[in-house]
Short mmCIF file of C-alpha atoms and ligand atoms in Angstrom, two decimals:
data_model
loop_
_atom_site.label_atom_id
_atom_site.label_comp_id
_atom_site.label_asym_id
_atom_site.label_seq_id
_atom_site.Cartn_x
_atom_site.Cartn_y
_atom_site.Cartn_z
CA UNK A 120 -38.32 -71.77 -27.23
CA UNK A 121 -35.45 -74.25 -27.23
CA UNK A 122 -32.28 -72.76 -25.77
CA UNK A 123 -28.99 -73.29 -27.55
CA UNK A 124 -25.63 -73.73 -25.81
CA UNK A 125 -22.21 -74.46 -27.30
CA UNK A 126 -18.53 -74.97 -26.69
CA UNK A 127 -16.04 -72.83 -28.65
CA UNK A 128 -12.54 -74.13 -29.28
CA UNK A 129 -9.78 -75.03 -31.73
CA UNK A 130 -9.61 -78.01 -31.71
CA UNK A 131 -13.06 -78.84 -30.37
CA UNK A 132 -14.02 -82.15 -32.00
CA UNK A 133 -12.63 -84.06 -28.99
CA UNK A 134 -14.77 -82.21 -26.45
CA UNK A 135 -17.10 -84.22 -24.25
CA UNK A 136 -18.95 -81.12 -23.06
CA UNK A 137 -21.89 -81.55 -25.52
CA UNK A 138 -22.47 -85.11 -24.31
CA UNK A 139 -22.28 -84.09 -20.65
CA UNK A 140 -24.58 -81.09 -20.85
CA UNK A 141 -27.11 -82.71 -23.20
CA UNK A 142 -27.41 -85.63 -20.75
CA UNK A 143 -28.26 -83.24 -17.93
CA UNK A 144 -30.71 -81.25 -20.07
CA UNK A 145 -32.47 -84.47 -21.04
CA UNK A 146 -32.68 -85.69 -17.46
CA UNK A 147 -34.12 -82.35 -16.34
CA UNK A 148 -36.52 -82.07 -19.28
CA UNK A 149 -34.83 -78.75 -19.87
CA UNK A 150 -35.68 -77.59 -23.41
CA UNK A 151 -32.13 -76.99 -24.61
CA UNK A 152 -29.43 -78.35 -26.88
CA UNK A 153 -25.63 -78.08 -26.56
CA UNK A 154 -23.36 -78.21 -29.62
CA UNK A 155 -19.71 -77.60 -30.53
CA UNK A 156 -18.35 -74.74 -32.63
CA UNK A 157 -14.92 -74.91 -34.22
CA UNK A 158 -13.72 -71.30 -33.90
CA UNK A 159 -10.32 -70.49 -35.32
CA UNK A 160 -10.36 -66.72 -34.83
CA UNK A 161 -10.96 -65.92 -31.14
CA UNK A 162 -11.76 -62.28 -31.94
CA UNK A 163 -15.00 -63.53 -33.59
CA UNK A 164 -16.25 -65.11 -30.35
CA UNK A 165 -18.77 -62.48 -29.27
CA UNK A 166 -20.12 -61.91 -32.77
CA UNK A 167 -20.59 -65.66 -33.31
CA UNK A 168 -22.19 -66.12 -29.87
CA UNK A 169 -24.88 -63.52 -30.57
CA UNK A 170 -25.36 -64.41 -34.26
CA UNK A 171 -26.20 -67.96 -33.17
CA UNK A 172 -28.50 -66.60 -30.44
CA UNK A 173 -26.79 -68.71 -27.80
CA UNK A 174 -28.05 -68.68 -24.22
CA UNK A 175 -24.67 -69.74 -22.90
CA UNK A 176 -21.39 -71.33 -23.86
CA UNK A 177 -18.14 -72.84 -22.69
CA UNK A 178 -14.80 -71.77 -24.07
CA UNK A 179 -11.79 -74.01 -24.42
CA UNK A 180 -8.27 -73.89 -25.82
CA UNK A 181 -7.02 -71.38 -27.04
CA UNK A 182 -9.74 -68.74 -26.58
CA UNK A 183 -10.21 -68.35 -22.81
CA UNK A 184 -8.27 -65.10 -22.52
CA UNK A 185 -9.99 -63.72 -25.63
CA UNK A 186 -13.33 -64.68 -24.01
CA UNK A 187 -12.45 -62.53 -21.01
CA UNK A 188 -11.89 -59.53 -23.30
CA UNK A 189 -15.16 -60.18 -25.16
CA UNK A 190 -17.39 -60.00 -22.06
CA UNK A 191 -19.58 -57.04 -21.09
CA UNK A 192 -19.17 -58.09 -17.47
CA UNK A 193 -16.97 -60.66 -15.74
CA UNK A 194 -17.93 -62.11 -12.37
CA UNK A 195 -16.24 -63.88 -9.48
CA UNK A 196 -12.94 -65.70 -9.83
CA UNK A 197 -12.75 -65.04 -13.61
CA UNK A 198 -12.37 -61.33 -12.87
CA UNK A 199 -9.33 -62.03 -10.72
CA UNK A 200 -7.56 -64.23 -13.27
CA UNK A 201 -8.61 -62.63 -16.57
CA UNK A 202 -9.66 -66.02 -17.95
CA UNK A 203 -13.23 -67.02 -18.86
CA UNK A 204 -14.48 -70.53 -19.65
CA UNK A 205 -18.23 -70.02 -19.22
CA UNK A 206 -20.38 -67.41 -20.96
CA UNK A 207 -23.99 -66.50 -20.20
CA UNK A 208 -26.33 -64.35 -22.28
CA UNK A 209 -27.99 -62.15 -19.68
CA UNK A 210 -30.55 -59.99 -21.48
CA UNK A 211 -28.23 -59.40 -24.43
CA UNK A 212 -25.14 -58.81 -22.29
CA UNK A 213 -22.28 -61.27 -22.32
CA UNK A 214 -21.38 -62.34 -18.77
CA UNK A 215 -18.20 -64.32 -18.10
CA UNK A 216 -17.31 -66.81 -15.37
CA UNK A 217 -14.49 -69.25 -14.66
CA UNK A 218 -15.36 -72.73 -13.38
CA UNK A 219 -12.03 -74.43 -14.27
CA UNK A 220 -10.20 -73.70 -11.04
CA UNK A 221 -12.94 -75.01 -8.74
CA UNK A 222 -13.36 -77.97 -11.10
CA UNK A 223 -9.70 -78.82 -10.70
CA UNK A 224 -9.78 -78.49 -6.89
CA UNK A 225 -12.63 -81.02 -6.95
CA UNK A 226 -10.48 -83.32 -9.10
CA UNK A 227 -7.42 -83.36 -6.82
CA UNK A 228 -9.31 -83.76 -3.54
CA UNK A 229 -8.47 -87.46 -3.49
CA UNK A 230 -4.72 -86.69 -3.43
CA UNK A 231 -5.15 -85.34 0.12
CA UNK A 232 -3.00 -82.56 1.54
CA UNK A 233 -1.08 -80.85 -1.29
CA UNK A 234 1.38 -78.13 -0.26
CA UNK A 235 3.83 -77.79 -3.15
CA UNK A 236 2.87 -77.91 -6.84
CA UNK A 237 4.79 -77.66 -10.09
CA UNK A 238 2.58 -76.37 -12.91
CA UNK A 239 3.86 -76.91 -16.44
CA UNK A 240 2.43 -74.34 -18.86
CA UNK A 241 1.47 -70.69 -18.51
CA UNK A 242 -1.69 -70.33 -20.61
CA UNK A 243 -5.28 -69.60 -19.58
CA UNK A 244 -5.80 -72.83 -17.68
CA UNK A 245 -2.56 -72.40 -15.80
CA UNK A 246 -3.50 -68.85 -14.77
CA UNK A 247 -6.78 -70.03 -13.29
CA UNK A 248 -5.29 -73.02 -11.47
CA UNK A 249 -2.22 -71.21 -10.16
CA UNK A 250 -4.26 -68.26 -8.84
CA UNK A 251 -6.53 -70.69 -7.07
CA UNK A 252 -3.60 -72.65 -5.58
CA UNK A 253 -2.00 -69.42 -4.32
CA UNK A 254 -5.33 -68.39 -2.80
CA UNK A 255 -5.26 -71.64 -0.82
CA UNK A 256 -1.69 -70.95 0.39
CA UNK A 257 -0.09 -73.67 -1.76
CA UNK A 258 3.53 -73.13 -2.88
CA UNK A 259 3.64 -72.98 -6.70
CA UNK A 260 6.41 -73.22 -9.28
CA UNK A 261 5.57 -72.50 -12.93
CA UNK A 262 7.60 -73.98 -15.78
CA UNK A 263 6.92 -72.78 -19.32
CA UNK A 264 8.46 -73.25 -22.77
CA UNK A 265 8.82 -69.51 -23.34
CA UNK A 266 9.37 -66.48 -21.12
CA UNK A 267 6.56 -64.18 -22.32
CA UNK A 268 3.63 -65.52 -20.34
CA UNK A 269 5.57 -65.92 -17.09
CA UNK A 270 5.28 -62.24 -16.07
CA UNK A 271 1.71 -62.82 -14.82
CA UNK A 272 2.95 -65.56 -12.48
CA UNK A 273 5.96 -63.57 -11.26
CA UNK A 274 3.55 -60.86 -10.11
CA UNK A 275 1.59 -63.49 -8.18
CA UNK A 276 4.77 -64.45 -6.33
CA UNK A 277 5.37 -67.88 -7.90
CA UNK A 278 8.80 -69.28 -8.68
CA UNK A 279 8.96 -69.11 -12.48
CA UNK A 280 11.25 -70.87 -14.94
CA UNK A 281 11.72 -71.56 -18.61
CA UNK A 282 13.31 -74.85 -19.56
CA UNK A 283 16.84 -73.35 -19.50
CA UNK A 284 16.72 -72.00 -15.94
CA UNK A 285 14.87 -74.92 -14.35
CA UNK A 286 16.11 -77.37 -11.76
CA UNK A 287 13.61 -79.86 -10.31
CA UNK A 288 12.90 -79.90 -6.54
CA UNK A 289 10.52 -82.12 -4.53
CA UNK A 290 6.81 -81.63 -5.25
CA UNK A 291 3.56 -83.10 -3.94
CA UNK A 292 1.94 -82.72 -7.36
CA UNK A 293 3.00 -81.92 -10.93
CA UNK A 294 0.29 -80.71 -13.32
CA UNK A 295 0.51 -80.47 -17.10
CA UNK A 296 -1.61 -77.54 -18.28
CA UNK A 297 0.06 -77.26 -21.70
CA UNK A 298 -1.62 -78.51 -24.85
CA UNK A 299 1.38 -80.77 -25.56
CA UNK A 300 -0.06 -84.24 -26.04
CA UNK A 301 -3.51 -82.99 -27.06
CA UNK A 302 -3.12 -83.22 -30.84
CA UNK A 303 0.43 -84.57 -30.91
CA UNK A 304 2.67 -86.99 -29.03
CA UNK A 305 4.88 -84.41 -27.38
CA UNK A 306 5.98 -84.12 -23.77
CA UNK A 307 5.32 -80.69 -22.18
CA UNK A 308 9.09 -80.11 -21.72
CA UNK A 309 12.31 -81.85 -22.85
CA UNK A 310 12.36 -85.49 -21.71
CA UNK A 311 15.32 -85.10 -19.31
CA UNK A 312 13.43 -82.36 -17.43
CA UNK A 313 10.24 -84.40 -17.32
CA UNK A 314 12.13 -87.49 -16.10
CA UNK A 315 13.68 -85.39 -13.33
CA UNK A 316 10.39 -83.91 -12.27
CA UNK A 317 8.58 -87.25 -12.24
CA UNK A 318 11.29 -88.74 -10.02
CA UNK A 319 10.57 -86.02 -7.44
CA UNK A 320 6.78 -85.93 -7.17
CA UNK A 321 4.11 -87.91 -5.29
CA UNK A 322 1.22 -87.26 -7.72
CA UNK A 323 0.72 -86.26 -11.34
CA UNK A 324 -2.24 -84.70 -13.15
CA UNK A 325 -2.92 -83.65 -16.73
CA UNK A 326 -5.61 -81.19 -17.84
CA UNK A 327 -6.00 -83.17 -21.07
CA UNK A 328 -8.63 -85.89 -20.89
CA UNK A 329 -9.73 -88.89 -22.94
CA UNK A 330 -6.23 -90.10 -23.75
CA UNK A 331 -3.07 -91.17 -22.02
CA UNK A 332 -0.73 -88.31 -22.95
CA UNK A 333 3.02 -89.05 -23.26
CA UNK A 334 3.38 -87.22 -19.93
CA UNK A 335 0.89 -89.51 -18.15
CA UNK A 336 2.31 -92.56 -19.90
CA UNK A 337 5.68 -91.82 -18.37
CA UNK A 338 4.12 -91.27 -14.94
CA UNK A 339 2.34 -94.61 -15.27
CA UNK A 340 5.60 -96.36 -16.18
CA UNK A 341 7.11 -94.93 -13.01
CA UNK A 342 4.16 -96.16 -10.90
CA UNK A 343 3.17 -92.66 -9.86
CA UNK A 344 -0.50 -92.11 -8.98
CA UNK A 345 -1.89 -89.98 -11.80
CA UNK A 346 -5.14 -88.69 -13.20
CA UNK A 347 -6.12 -87.22 -16.52
CA UNK A 348 -8.42 -84.18 -16.94
CA UNK A 349 -11.72 -86.08 -16.86
CA UNK A 350 -12.58 -85.17 -13.26
CA UNK A 351 -11.58 -81.56 -13.90
CA UNK A 352 -13.91 -81.58 -16.89
CA UNK A 353 -16.66 -82.99 -14.73
CA UNK A 354 -16.05 -80.45 -11.96
CA UNK A 355 -16.04 -77.42 -14.26
CA UNK A 356 -19.04 -78.83 -16.16
CA UNK A 357 -21.15 -79.25 -13.03
CA UNK A 358 -20.51 -75.62 -12.09
CA UNK A 359 -21.12 -74.38 -15.65
CA UNK A 360 -24.39 -76.32 -15.83
CA UNK A 361 -25.60 -74.66 -12.64
CA UNK A 362 -25.04 -71.33 -14.39
CA UNK A 363 -26.78 -72.50 -17.61
CA UNK A 364 -29.91 -73.91 -16.01
CA UNK A 365 -30.44 -72.30 -12.61
CA UNK A 366 -28.93 -72.36 -9.19
CA UNK A 367 -31.52 -74.44 -7.39
CA UNK A 368 -30.40 -77.83 -8.77
CA UNK A 369 -28.55 -80.34 -6.67
CA UNK A 370 -24.92 -80.37 -7.83
CA UNK A 371 -24.78 -84.03 -6.79
CA UNK A 372 -27.51 -84.98 -9.32
CA UNK A 373 -25.87 -83.05 -12.13
CA UNK A 374 -22.62 -84.82 -11.34
CA UNK A 375 -24.16 -88.30 -11.56
CA UNK A 376 -25.75 -87.60 -14.95
CA UNK A 377 -22.65 -86.01 -16.40
CA UNK A 378 -20.53 -88.89 -15.21
CA UNK A 379 -22.95 -91.37 -16.83
CA UNK A 380 -22.53 -89.52 -20.12
CA UNK A 381 -18.83 -90.40 -20.10
CA UNK A 382 -19.78 -94.03 -20.51
CA UNK A 383 -21.92 -93.39 -23.63
P1 NDP W 1030 -3.41 -71.97 -23.89
O1 NDP W 1030 -3.33 -71.95 -25.37
O2 NDP W 1030 -3.92 -70.76 -23.16
O3 NDP W 1030 -1.92 -72.29 -23.27
C1 NDP W 1030 -1.13 -73.28 -23.81
C2 NDP W 1030 0.15 -73.46 -22.97
O4 NDP W 1030 0.76 -74.65 -23.46
C3 NDP W 1030 1.18 -72.36 -23.08
O5 NDP W 1030 1.86 -72.23 -21.85
C4 NDP W 1030 2.16 -72.89 -24.16
O6 NDP W 1030 3.49 -72.43 -24.00
C5 NDP W 1030 2.12 -74.37 -23.84
N1 NDP W 1030 2.41 -75.25 -24.97
C6 NDP W 1030 1.69 -75.43 -26.09
N2 NDP W 1030 2.26 -76.39 -26.87
C7 NDP W 1030 3.36 -76.81 -26.20
C8 NDP W 1030 4.37 -77.78 -26.50
N3 NDP W 1030 4.34 -78.49 -27.62
N4 NDP W 1030 5.36 -77.96 -25.59
C9 NDP W 1030 5.38 -77.26 -24.44
N5 NDP W 1030 4.47 -76.32 -24.11
C10 NDP W 1030 3.47 -76.08 -24.99
O7 NDP W 1030 -4.25 -73.28 -23.53
P2 NDP W 1030 -5.27 -73.54 -22.32
O8 NDP W 1030 -4.62 -73.13 -21.05
O9 NDP W 1030 -6.62 -73.00 -22.63
O10 NDP W 1030 -5.45 -75.16 -22.37
C11 NDP W 1030 -4.35 -76.00 -22.10
C12 NDP W 1030 -4.77 -77.47 -22.08
O11 NDP W 1030 -5.64 -77.75 -20.98
C13 NDP W 1030 -5.49 -77.93 -23.34
O12 NDP W 1030 -4.96 -79.17 -23.71
C14 NDP W 1030 -6.95 -78.07 -22.89
O13 NDP W 1030 -7.62 -79.06 -23.63
C15 NDP W 1030 -6.76 -78.50 -21.43
N6 NDP W 1030 -7.93 -78.16 -20.58
C16 NDP W 1030 -8.68 -79.16 -20.00
C17 NDP W 1030 -9.76 -78.86 -19.16
C18 NDP W 1030 -10.54 -79.95 -18.55
O14 NDP W 1030 -11.68 -79.70 -18.15
N7 NDP W 1030 -10.01 -81.14 -18.39
C19 NDP W 1030 -10.16 -77.48 -18.88
C20 NDP W 1030 -9.28 -76.53 -19.49
C21 NDP W 1030 -8.24 -76.86 -20.34
P3 NDP W 1030 4.00 -71.02 -24.69
O15 NDP W 1030 3.63 -69.93 -23.73
O16 NDP W 1030 5.48 -71.22 -24.79
O17 NDP W 1030 3.32 -70.92 -26.02
#
């Protein structure tokens, strides 16, 4: 029987995940289809997953923390960070994983040795990335619009600031993990702060893909080497696909086919 996979999010229309995964399924002759589901109420995630008889799914903004709560079991890195972006139906039990952090490490490999990172945003994506950076011994500062979500990062031992208490230092890399610039034309912090930060960093990355966000536009104007979230998407997608299909596939092959799907 054909297996059904999906991505849950709000918004979700922009997502390239269906294209990527369907390309790999086709190449492998794997009898499956991957679609997108616009889910407004994150508390309906589990119910919707099983009602649709999904074999697996990805979860994007803003439901990754809700996805963690919905799981019957959470494995690996996702357990540590409390954030799930990949769901598997294992004999009627919902199993959660996180492939975002490893996907992002794959994406920034080309920047070389990174020792000091400023992460803007304190949502699900930020939690996964920051925990992974700390695990690798990287120095991390977190800057967020509001105070509430910073407590998680304080416990991890990061320097944490809201806009009011922030003063830019030198960084190897600044990453935007906020959704500012996704549906709107906003910068992830007031423009004077962003200007300051961009003047003091070697590299810039944005988790948002498929568009030049105002943040990346400014980095480009300042001739800073930058990348959008496309490689992160690819990295997390390769790892998610291994979980969807099976573990014996060559990651390299999956990567080539997913990358080709970007050009469609
Ligand atoms: P969450 O909803 O969990 O977190 C959103 C964060 O953005 C919060 O820190 C919030 O601050 C901040 N924020 C939202 N709007 C603004 C704004 N206008 N100005 C400043 N800060 C703002 O989202 P996720 O972590 O799940 O996703 C974040 C982004 O990363 C999304 O754009 C998503 O598409 C992208 N992403 C891309 C991936 C890829 O593969 N390339 C993978 C994962 C995510 P506050 O706490 O004050 O509300």
